Amino acid sequence: MRSGTAAAAIGAGATVLVIGAALLQAAGDNPALNAALSLSVPAEYKDLIEDAGSTCPEVTPNLLAALLTQESGFDPTAESPVGAQGIAQFMPSTWEKYGVDGNGDGKRDAEDPEDAIPSSAKYLCTLAKDVKNVPGDKQANMLAAYNAGPQAVIDAGGVPNFSETQNYVRSINALANQGGKGGKAGTAVTAQQGVTAVKAAQAMLGKPYSWGGGNSSGPSTGICCSPKGRSGADINGFDCSGLVLYAYAKVGVILPRTAAAQYAASKPIDPKDMQIGDLVFYGSSASSIHHVGMYIGGGYMLNAARPGTKVRFDPLDSMRDLFGVARPIHSSTKEI
């Protein structure tokens, strides 16, 4: 959806709200994951994910798809500020030890999904064995080990109390669980829930932007670092998806942590049918979504825009790459 067309359609006929006026928890410990892939994934990776998702009992296609969504948004050329590479975001040292030649072409390439996707499943299975004696939810511990390393999980006796790791596990489990319940075919939030979520977000106006900041309880310190090197580790506030996660948690709707994962866990909406509280997504494609805001009517959104700003109101066309809008799917699972 092109931004100009989408913005015009969204603004037309919308109920104009007076800016600043009052406007009308993640995954459970044992999400019921489907053995079949029901999450929406790029067509070219579907068979790879379904095959790799049966590597061991602890890994399912939905879980693997949710992990890849969280790690890279299915971008095989993704590279993190700390050097993690490819669709599954392997660090070079980890890839050297666990990477496999999945397509049999004689080389192991972290940026080749045919190698990286089966390698990520194999690595998850290895981690599941490494932390099998740690108390708590086995699946959450496995995912935490993928993010923070198995020793951190063993030392903590479960998911470590790191905000990044907690958010990571929460987001992947929530997305995988929603897929197991039918994903986008589930029940979308009501108009009243949308209004109530916006009111919760509006109460956070003026809170500072923090990269990786915000959770279902409210503002929090974030992590390092944004693509331009800005850290949220010493800022108590929200990033774009953290604000959305918090607002919808206030009405009992659990969403994943990142903007791309939130789109995957929502139902696309025709702009002419938009209602207050719908989510507005930015990016060139579903797999490259990098930003989300909350629609408030009149061509405006409530928004945690970028480092150095505060939660505020912005026009929908304040960013050039408006991709589309979607309505969150209702989930009633509880937080870790």
Protein backbone atom coordinates (compact mmCIF):
# COMPACT_ATOMS: atom_id res chain seq x y z
CA MET A 1 0.00 0.00 0.00
CA ARG A 2 1.57 3.31 -1.03
CA SER A 3 1.81 5.95 1.67
CA GLY A 4 0.09 8.78 -0.21
CA THR A 5 -2.91 6.70 -1.17
CA ALA A 6 -3.17 5.12 2.25
CA ALA A 7 -2.89 8.43 4.10
CA ALA A 8 -5.56 10.04 1.95
CA ALA A 9 -7.92 7.11 2.40
CA ILE A 10 -7.33 6.96 6.15
CA GLY A 11 -7.93 10.68 6.62
CA ALA A 12 -11.04 10.85 4.46
CA GLY A 13 -14.26 10.61 6.43
CA ALA A 14 -12.48 9.98 9.73
CA THR A 15 -13.87 11.38 12.94
CA VAL A 16 -11.70 14.38 13.79
CA LEU A 17 -10.59 14.42 17.40
CA VAL A 18 -9.35 17.45 19.30
CA ILE A 19 -5.66 16.77 19.88
CA GLY A 20 -4.94 16.50 23.58
CA ALA A 21 -8.58 15.95 24.57
CA ALA A 22 -9.64 12.84 26.42
CA LEU A 23 -10.20 9.96 23.99
CA LEU A 24 -13.00 7.62 24.28
CA GLN A 25 0.13 -10.17 29.25
CA ALA A 26 2.45 -11.70 27.10
CA ALA A 27 2.55 -15.41 26.52
CA GLY A 28 1.32 -17.92 29.05
CA ASP A 29 3.76 -20.41 30.51
CA ASN A 30 2.63 -23.18 28.18
CA PRO A 31 1.28 -21.77 24.92
CA ALA A 32 -0.68 -24.28 22.85
CA LEU A 33 1.39 -24.19 19.71
CA ASN A 34 0.13 -25.78 16.54
CA ALA A 35 2.18 -28.53 14.89
CA ALA A 36 1.30 -27.00 11.53
CA LEU A 37 2.44 -23.59 10.32
CA SER A 38 -0.40 -21.10 10.67
CA LEU A 39 1.53 -17.82 10.96
CA SER A 40 1.85 -15.68 7.87
CA VAL A 41 5.39 -16.00 6.43
CA PRO A 42 6.97 -15.10 3.07
CA ALA A 43 6.10 -17.82 0.56
CA GLU A 44 9.73 -18.54 -0.29
CA TYR A 45 10.44 -19.60 3.32
CA LYS A 46 7.30 -21.60 4.06
CA ASP A 47 8.66 -25.05 3.15
CA LEU A 48 11.97 -24.35 4.90
CA ILE A 49 10.19 -23.37 8.12
CA GLU A 50 7.80 -26.32 8.01
CA ASP A 51 10.67 -28.77 7.48
CA ALA A 52 12.97 -27.24 10.09
CA GLY A 53 10.08 -26.92 12.55
CA SER A 54 10.09 -30.66 13.13
CA THR A 55 13.78 -30.93 14.07
CA CYS A 56 12.96 -31.74 17.69
CA PRO A 57 9.83 -31.82 19.89
CA GLU A 58 10.63 -28.43 21.46
CA VAL A 59 10.53 -26.60 18.10
CA THR A 60 7.40 -26.15 15.98
CA PRO A 61 6.94 -24.33 12.67
CA ASN A 62 5.00 -21.54 14.37
CA LEU A 63 7.66 -21.06 17.03
CA LEU A 64 10.39 -20.94 14.40
CA ALA A 65 8.41 -18.49 12.26
CA ALA A 66 7.82 -16.27 15.29
CA LEU A 67 11.52 -16.33 16.14
CA LEU A 68 12.51 -15.33 12.60
CA THR A 69 9.93 -12.55 12.64
CA GLN A 70 11.40 -11.25 15.89
CA GLU A 71 15.03 -11.65 14.84
CA SER A 72 15.00 -10.07 11.39
CA GLY A 73 11.49 -9.68 9.99
CA PHE A 74 12.55 -12.38 7.47
CA ASP A 75 15.38 -10.21 6.11
CA PRO A 76 18.26 -12.51 5.03
CA THR A 77 20.67 -9.56 4.82
CA ALA A 78 19.91 -8.18 8.29
CA GLU A 79 22.90 -7.27 10.45
CA SER A 80 22.68 -6.02 14.02
CA PRO A 81 24.90 -3.32 15.58
CA VAL A 82 26.78 -6.05 17.44
CA GLY A 83 27.40 -8.15 14.32
CA ALA A 84 24.61 -10.73 14.32
CA GLN A 85 23.90 -11.79 10.74
CA GLY A 86 21.14 -13.06 8.51
CA ILE A 87 17.53 -14.08 8.83
CA ALA A 88 18.19 -15.89 12.14
CA GLN A 89 20.73 -13.32 13.48
CA PHE A 90 23.61 -15.66 14.26
CA MET A 91 26.75 -14.22 15.81
CA PRO A 92 29.79 -15.35 13.76
CA SER A 93 31.19 -17.49 16.60
CA THR A 94 27.83 -19.23 17.11
CA TRP A 95 27.43 -19.76 13.37
CA GLU A 96 30.88 -21.31 13.17
CA LYS A 97 29.85 -23.91 15.75
CA TYR A 98 26.21 -24.55 14.85
CA GLY A 99 25.70 -23.48 11.23
CA VAL A 100 24.78 -26.25 8.77
CA ASP A 101 24.89 -26.57 5.00
CA GLY A 102 21.16 -26.89 4.65
CA ASN A 103 20.98 -26.90 0.86
CA GLY A 104 24.02 -29.09 0.26
CA ASP A 105 25.87 -26.59 -1.92
CA GLY A 106 29.14 -27.19 -0.11
CA LYS A 107 29.20 -24.04 2.01
CA ARG A 108 27.58 -22.71 5.16
CA ASP A 109 26.27 -19.18 4.75
CA ALA A 110 24.50 -17.31 7.58
CA GLU A 111 22.90 -15.01 4.99
CA ASP A 112 21.44 -17.92 3.00
CA PRO A 113 18.01 -18.80 4.44
CA GLU A 114 18.37 -22.36 3.14
CA ASP A 115 21.27 -22.73 5.58
CA ALA A 116 20.23 -20.32 8.33
CA ILE A 117 16.66 -21.55 8.92
CA PRO A 118 17.57 -25.22 9.55
CA SER A 119 20.58 -24.02 11.55
CA SER A 120 18.36 -21.94 13.83
CA ALA A 121 16.13 -24.95 14.46
CA LYS A 122 19.15 -27.15 15.18
CA TYR A 123 20.55 -24.54 17.55
CA LEU A 124 17.22 -24.23 19.39
CA CYS A 125 17.16 -27.99 19.86
CA THR A 126 20.71 -27.92 21.23
CA LEU A 127 19.77 -25.14 23.64
CA ALA A 128 16.69 -27.08 24.77
CA LYS A 129 19.02 -29.88 25.85
CA ASP A 130 21.44 -27.44 27.50
CA VAL A 131 18.71 -25.98 29.74
CA LYS A 132 16.50 -29.05 30.16
CA ASN A 133 17.18 -29.23 33.92
CA VAL A 134 16.42 -25.55 34.58
CA PRO A 135 13.14 -25.00 36.47
CA GLY A 136 10.21 -23.28 34.79
CA ASP A 137 8.75 -23.32 31.31
CA LYS A 138 11.03 -25.30 28.99
CA GLN A 139 10.09 -23.37 25.90
CA ALA A 140 10.65 -19.97 27.53
CA ASN A 141 14.02 -21.15 28.83
CA MET A 142 15.04 -22.35 25.38
CA LEU A 143 14.13 -19.02 23.79
CA ALA A 144 15.91 -17.11 26.55
CA ALA A 145 19.01 -19.19 25.89
CA TYR A 146 18.84 -18.27 22.18
CA ASN A 147 18.86 -14.60 23.17
CA ALA A 148 21.10 -14.48 26.24
CA GLY A 149 23.01 -17.76 26.08
CA PRO A 150 22.37 -21.01 27.99
CA GLN A 151 24.67 -20.15 30.88
CA ALA A 152 22.67 -17.03 31.68
CA VAL A 153 19.51 -19.17 31.90
CA ILE A 154 21.24 -21.77 34.05
CA ASP A 155 22.67 -19.11 36.38
CA ALA A 156 19.29 -17.38 36.72
CA GLY A 157 17.36 -20.61 37.22
CA GLY A 158 15.02 -19.63 34.39
CA VAL A 159 14.47 -16.65 32.10
CA PRO A 160 17.04 -14.04 33.23
CA ASN A 161 15.83 -10.71 34.54
CA PHE A 162 17.16 -8.83 31.51
CA SER A 163 14.60 -6.52 29.90
CA GLU A 164 15.76 -7.46 26.40
CA THR A 165 15.50 -11.21 27.09
CA GLN A 166 12.17 -10.90 28.92
CA ASN A 167 10.71 -8.94 25.98
CA TYR A 168 12.22 -11.39 23.49
CA VAL A 169 10.65 -14.45 25.10
CA ARG A 170 7.36 -12.64 25.64
CA SER A 171 7.09 -11.49 22.03
CA ILE A 172 7.96 -14.80 20.40
CA ASN A 173 5.69 -16.87 22.63
CA ALA A 174 2.79 -14.45 22.13
CA LEU A 175 3.15 -14.45 18.36
CA ALA A 176 3.61 -18.22 18.11
CA ASN A 177 0.63 -18.83 20.38
CA GLN A 178 -1.62 -16.52 18.38
CA GLY A 179 -0.62 -18.37 15.25
CA GLY A 180 -1.60 -21.63 16.89
CA LYS A 181 -5.03 -20.18 17.56
CA GLY A 182 -5.53 -19.26 13.95
CA GLY A 183 -3.42 -16.08 13.76
CA LYS A 184 -5.08 -13.33 11.78
CA ALA A 185 -8.31 -15.30 11.56
CA GLY A 186 -8.89 -14.77 15.30
CA THR A 187 -11.17 -12.23 16.97
CA ALA A 188 -10.17 -8.62 16.41
CA VAL A 189 -10.45 -6.10 19.22
CA THR A 190 -13.67 -4.15 19.61
CA ALA A 191 -14.10 -0.44 18.97
CA GLN A 192 -14.41 0.20 22.71
CA GLN A 193 -11.19 -1.70 23.41
CA GLY A 194 -9.46 0.45 20.80
CA VAL A 195 -10.68 3.65 22.42
CA THR A 196 -9.65 2.46 25.88
CA ALA A 197 -6.20 1.48 24.61
CA VAL A 198 -5.75 4.94 23.09
CA LYS A 199 -6.73 6.54 26.40
CA ALA A 200 -4.06 4.45 28.15
CA ALA A 201 -1.47 5.51 25.58
CA GLN A 202 -2.55 9.15 25.79
CA ALA A 203 -1.81 9.12 29.53
CA MET A 204 1.83 8.55 28.50
CA LEU A 205 2.08 11.77 26.47
CA GLY A 206 5.41 13.45 27.18
CA LYS A 207 7.21 10.27 28.21
CA PRO A 208 10.63 10.10 26.52
CA TYR A 209 11.46 7.78 23.66
CA SER A 210 13.61 4.84 24.77
CA TRP A 211 14.91 2.28 22.25
CA GLY A 212 13.54 -1.06 23.47
CA GLY A 213 11.68 0.67 26.29
CA GLY A 214 8.18 -0.05 27.53
CA ASN A 215 6.32 -3.21 28.48
CA SER A 216 2.87 -4.28 29.62
CA SER A 217 3.42 -2.57 32.98
CA GLY A 218 4.40 0.83 31.58
CA PRO A 219 7.56 2.75 30.73
CA SER A 220 10.89 1.02 31.32
CA THR A 221 14.55 1.43 30.50
CA GLY A 222 15.42 0.17 27.05
CA ILE A 223 18.39 -1.48 25.40
CA CYS A 224 21.28 -0.68 23.07
CA CYS A 225 21.12 0.26 20.29
CA SER A 226 19.03 1.78 17.50
CA PRO A 227 20.26 1.50 13.87
CA LYS A 228 21.88 4.91 14.36
CA GLY A 229 23.54 3.85 17.60
CA ARG A 230 21.17 5.49 20.10
CA SER A 231 20.83 3.56 23.35
CA GLY A 232 17.75 3.41 25.54
CA ALA A 233 19.56 1.68 28.39
CA ASP A 234 19.54 4.81 30.58
CA ILE A 235 16.15 6.23 29.47
CA ASN A 236 12.88 5.27 31.15
CA GLY A 237 10.20 5.47 28.48
CA PHE A 238 8.77 3.81 25.37
CA ASP A 239 9.68 2.98 21.84
CA CYS A 240 6.90 2.75 19.24
CA SER A 241 5.97 -0.89 19.76
CA GLY A 242 6.50 -0.72 23.52
CA LEU A 243 3.83 1.99 23.74
CA VAL A 244 1.40 -0.11 21.70
CA LEU A 245 2.12 -3.22 23.78
CA TYR A 246 1.45 -1.28 27.00
CA ALA A 247 -1.75 0.37 25.75
CA TYR A 248 -3.37 -2.87 24.62
CA ALA A 249 -2.25 -4.77 27.71
CA LYS A 250 -4.49 -2.34 29.61
CA VAL A 251 -7.52 -3.89 27.89
CA GLY A 252 -6.28 -7.46 28.23
CA VAL A 253 -4.93 -7.77 24.69
CA ILE A 254 -1.47 -9.29 24.45
CA LEU A 255 0.78 -8.24 21.56
CA PRO A 256 4.32 -9.20 20.59
CA ARG A 257 7.15 -6.78 21.29
CA THR A 258 8.28 -5.52 17.87
CA ALA A 259 6.40 -3.57 15.20
CA ALA A 260 6.87 -6.30 12.58
CA ALA A 261 5.61 -8.97 14.97
CA GLN A 262 2.65 -6.80 15.95
CA TYR A 263 1.65 -6.53 12.30
CA ALA A 264 1.90 -10.31 11.93
CA ALA A 265 -0.36 -10.67 14.99
CA SER A 266 -3.01 -8.26 13.67
CA LYS A 267 -5.74 -8.27 11.03
CA PRO A 268 -5.18 -5.96 8.03
CA ILE A 269 -7.91 -3.32 7.73
CA ASP A 270 -9.15 -1.40 4.70
CA PRO A 271 -8.38 2.29 5.42
CA LYS A 272 -12.01 3.26 4.91
CA ASP A 273 -12.95 0.95 7.81
CA MET A 274 -10.42 2.27 10.30
CA GLN A 275 -11.44 2.92 13.89
CA ILE A 276 -9.73 4.59 16.82
CA GLY A 277 -7.02 2.34 18.23
CA ASP A 278 -6.13 0.62 14.96
CA LEU A 279 -2.40 0.30 14.35
CA VAL A 280 -0.61 2.18 11.59
CA PHE A 281 2.50 0.46 10.23
CA TYR A 282 5.47 1.83 8.29
CA GLY A 283 7.91 -0.02 6.03
CA SER A 284 8.36 -1.10 2.44
CA SER A 285 6.85 -4.56 3.00
CA ALA A 286 5.36 -6.74 5.74
CA SER A 287 8.80 -8.19 6.45
CA SER A 288 10.50 -4.78 6.70
CA ILE A 289 8.06 -2.96 8.99
CA HIS A 290 10.06 -0.70 11.30
CA HIS A 291 7.48 1.54 13.01
CA VAL A 292 3.97 1.51 14.44
CA GLY A 293 1.59 4.19 15.74
CA MET A 294 -1.95 4.21 17.16
CA TYR A 295 -4.68 5.81 15.02
CA ILE A 296 -6.75 8.48 16.81
CA GLY A 297 -8.83 9.84 13.90
CA GLY A 298 -8.58 12.86 11.64
CA GLY A 299 -5.41 11.67 9.94
CA TYR A 300 -3.42 11.59 13.21
CA MET A 301 -1.73 8.95 15.34
CA LEU A 302 -0.39 8.71 18.88
CA ASN A 303 3.25 7.96 18.48
CA ALA A 304 6.63 7.28 20.12
CA ALA A 305 8.50 8.55 17.10
CA ARG A 306 12.27 8.22 17.48
CA PRO A 307 15.21 8.80 19.88
CA GLY A 308 15.30 12.32 21.23
CA THR A 309 11.52 12.82 21.11
CA LYS A 310 8.63 12.22 23.51
CA VAL A 311 5.30 10.41 23.11
CA ARG A 312 3.20 12.79 21.01
CA PHE A 313 0.57 13.21 18.28
CA ASP A 314 1.76 13.09 14.66
CA PRO A 315 0.08 13.19 11.25
CA LEU A 316 -0.05 9.81 9.52
CA ASP A 317 2.00 11.25 6.65
CA SER A 318 4.82 12.39 8.95
CA MET A 319 6.71 9.33 7.68
CA ARG A 320 6.98 8.55 3.98
CA ASP A 321 6.64 4.77 3.96
CA LEU A 322 3.16 4.13 5.34
CA PHE A 323 2.57 0.44 4.60
CA GLY A 324 -0.91 -0.18 5.94
CA VAL A 325 -3.17 -0.48 8.96
CA ALA A 326 -4.27 -3.45 11.03
CA ARG A 327 -6.43 -4.28 14.04
CA PRO A 328 -4.95 -6.31 16.89
CA ILE A 329 -6.18 -9.86 17.40
CA HIS A 330 -7.53 -10.52 20.87
CA SER A 331 -5.55 -12.82 23.14
CA SER A 332 -6.18 -13.58 26.79
CA THR A 333 -2.92 -15.25 27.79
CA LYS A 334 -1.09 -14.10 30.87
CA GLU A 335 2.35 -12.60 31.29
CA ILE A 336 5.45 -14.49 32.38
